[in-house]
Amino acid sequence: MKSFALLALAVATLSGTAAVAAPADQYVAVPAAASAKTSFITRSTVWRSQNGGFVAGSAPERPAVLCELVVRQVGALTSFAVAGRAYDADQLAKCNAKAKKG
């Protein structure tokens, strides 16, 4: 009975910890030029300024579409990463082609 109580306490503690853990940023976009924005929204995804770039959690759009939506808001990017994996030069160039001009 005592071991069951300890097991129940351990499960409750661990599940409580998981519930308060902050979600990791899924997307990171670094603009080529500094942005005065502190946050913006692409469709239903909220982006917030962090360390010279912008970060967001999950998003319903495909990463390529999301990147294009970001460059329309902040201009060309020097980096765009999804779940810690950075876009290669070709992917980034294709995304940056959608940046608004002027």
GROMACS .gro file of C-alpha atoms in nm:
model
  102
    1MET     CA    1   0.000   0.000   0.000
    2LYS     CA    2   0.286   0.235   0.087
    3SER     CA    3   0.455   0.176  -0.250
    4PHE     CA    4   0.126   0.247  -0.430
    5ALA     CA    5   0.097   0.581  -0.248
    6LEU     CA    6   0.456   0.670  -0.343
    7LEU     CA    7   0.389   0.575  -0.705
    8ALA     CA    8   0.073   0.787  -0.712
    9LEU     CA    9   0.265   1.081  -0.565
   10ALA     CA   10   0.543   1.042  -0.824
   11VAL     CA   11   0.295   1.032  -1.112
   12ALA     CA   12   0.111   1.338  -0.982
   13THR     CA   13   0.439   1.527  -0.945
   14LEU     CA   14   0.565   1.438  -1.292
   15SER     CA   15   0.236   1.512  -1.464
   16GLY     CA   16   0.217   1.847  -1.286
   17THR     CA   17   0.566   1.934  -1.404
   18ALA     CA   18   0.482   1.850  -1.764
   19ALA     CA   19   0.173   2.067  -1.751
   20VAL     CA   20   0.367   2.379  -1.655
   21ALA     CA   21   0.662   2.326  -1.888
   22ALA     CA   22   0.684   2.598  -2.152
   23PRO     CA   23   0.656   2.485  -2.514
   24ALA     CA   24   0.970   2.521  -2.721
   25ASP     CA   25   0.975   2.771  -3.004
   26GLN     CA   26   0.902   2.581  -3.322
   27TYR     CA   27   0.998   2.861  -3.564
   28VAL     CA   28   1.278   3.118  -3.555
   29ALA     CA   29   1.310   3.395  -3.816
   30VAL     CA   30   1.601   3.643  -3.821
   31PRO     CA   31   1.542   3.954  -4.035
   32ALA     CA   32   1.826   4.098  -4.246
   33ALA     CA   33   1.744   4.449  -4.118
   34ALA     CA   34   1.651   4.537  -3.762
   35SER     CA   35   1.277   4.556  -3.709
   36ALA     CA   36   1.095   4.802  -3.484
   37LYS     CA   37   0.819   4.545  -3.434
   38THR     CA   38   0.795   4.367  -3.100
   39SER     CA   39   0.538   4.120  -3.231
   40PHE     CA   40   0.316   4.049  -3.531
   41ILE     CA   41   0.065   3.792  -3.652
   42THR     CA   42   0.075   3.583  -3.970
   43ARG     CA   43  -0.276   3.448  -4.020
   44SER     CA   44  -0.322   3.273  -3.682
   45THR     CA   45   0.041   3.252  -3.569
   46VAL     CA   46   0.177   3.501  -3.316
   47TRP     CA   47   0.543   3.597  -3.354
   48ARG     CA   48   0.733   3.773  -3.076
   49SER     CA   49   1.066   3.950  -3.082
   50GLN     CA   50   1.353   3.766  -2.916
   51ASN     CA   51   1.731   3.818  -2.941
   52GLY     CA   52   1.721   4.013  -3.269
   53GLY     CA   53   1.480   3.774  -3.437
   54PHE     CA   54   1.124   3.651  -3.407
   55VAL     CA   55   0.999   3.325  -3.259
   56ALA     CA   56   0.668   3.139  -3.279
   57GLY     CA   57   0.521   2.816  -3.150
   58SER     CA   58   0.317   2.585  -3.367
   59ALA     CA   59   0.145   2.701  -3.686
   60PRO     CA   60  -0.111   2.542  -3.918
   61GLU     CA   61   0.070   2.651  -4.237
   62ARG     CA   62   0.346   2.457  -4.409
   63PRO     CA   63   0.690   2.598  -4.317
   64ALA     CA   64   0.752   2.737  -4.668
   65VAL     CA   65   0.422   2.927  -4.661
   66LEU     CA   66   0.491   3.051  -4.309
   67CYS     CA   67   0.835   3.179  -4.412
   68GLU     CA   68   0.678   3.373  -4.701
   69LEU     CA   69   0.421   3.526  -4.466
   70VAL     CA   70   0.700   3.636  -4.231
   71VAL     CA   71   0.905   3.809  -4.501
   72ARG     CA   72   0.596   4.003  -4.605
   73GLN     CA   73   0.584   4.140  -4.250
   74VAL     CA   74   0.952   4.203  -4.168
   75GLY     CA   75   1.139   4.192  -4.500
   76ALA     CA   76   1.417   3.958  -4.610
   77LEU     CA   77   1.556   3.707  -4.363
   78THR     CA   78   1.912   3.595  -4.294
   79SER     CA   79   1.784   3.278  -4.128
   80PHE     CA   80   1.465   3.076  -4.092
   81ALA     CA   81   1.457   2.761  -3.879
   82VAL     CA   82   1.190   2.501  -3.816
   83ALA     CA   83   1.225   2.288  -3.502
   84GLY     CA   84   1.593   2.380  -3.479
   85ARG     CA   85   1.668   2.299  -3.843
   86ALA     CA   86   1.776   2.602  -4.049
   87TYR     CA   87   1.666   2.655  -4.407
   88ASP     CA   88   1.944   2.603  -4.661
   89ALA     CA   89   2.049   2.884  -4.899
   90ASP     CA   90   1.807   2.778  -5.176
   91GLN     CA   91   1.507   2.753  -4.944
   92LEU     CA   92   1.590   3.090  -4.788
   93ALA     CA   93   1.634   3.258  -5.129
   94LYS     CA   94   1.295   3.126  -5.246
   95CYS     CA   95   1.135   3.256  -4.927
   96ASN     CA   96   1.306   3.596  -4.948
   97ALA     CA   97   1.179   3.639  -5.305
   98LYS     CA   98   0.835   3.697  -5.150
   99ALA     CA   99   0.955   3.992  -4.937
  100LYS     CA  100   0.780   4.319  -5.013
  101LYS     CA  101   0.998   4.554  -5.211
  102GLY     CA  102   1.070   4.912  -5.113
   0.00000   0.00000   0.00000
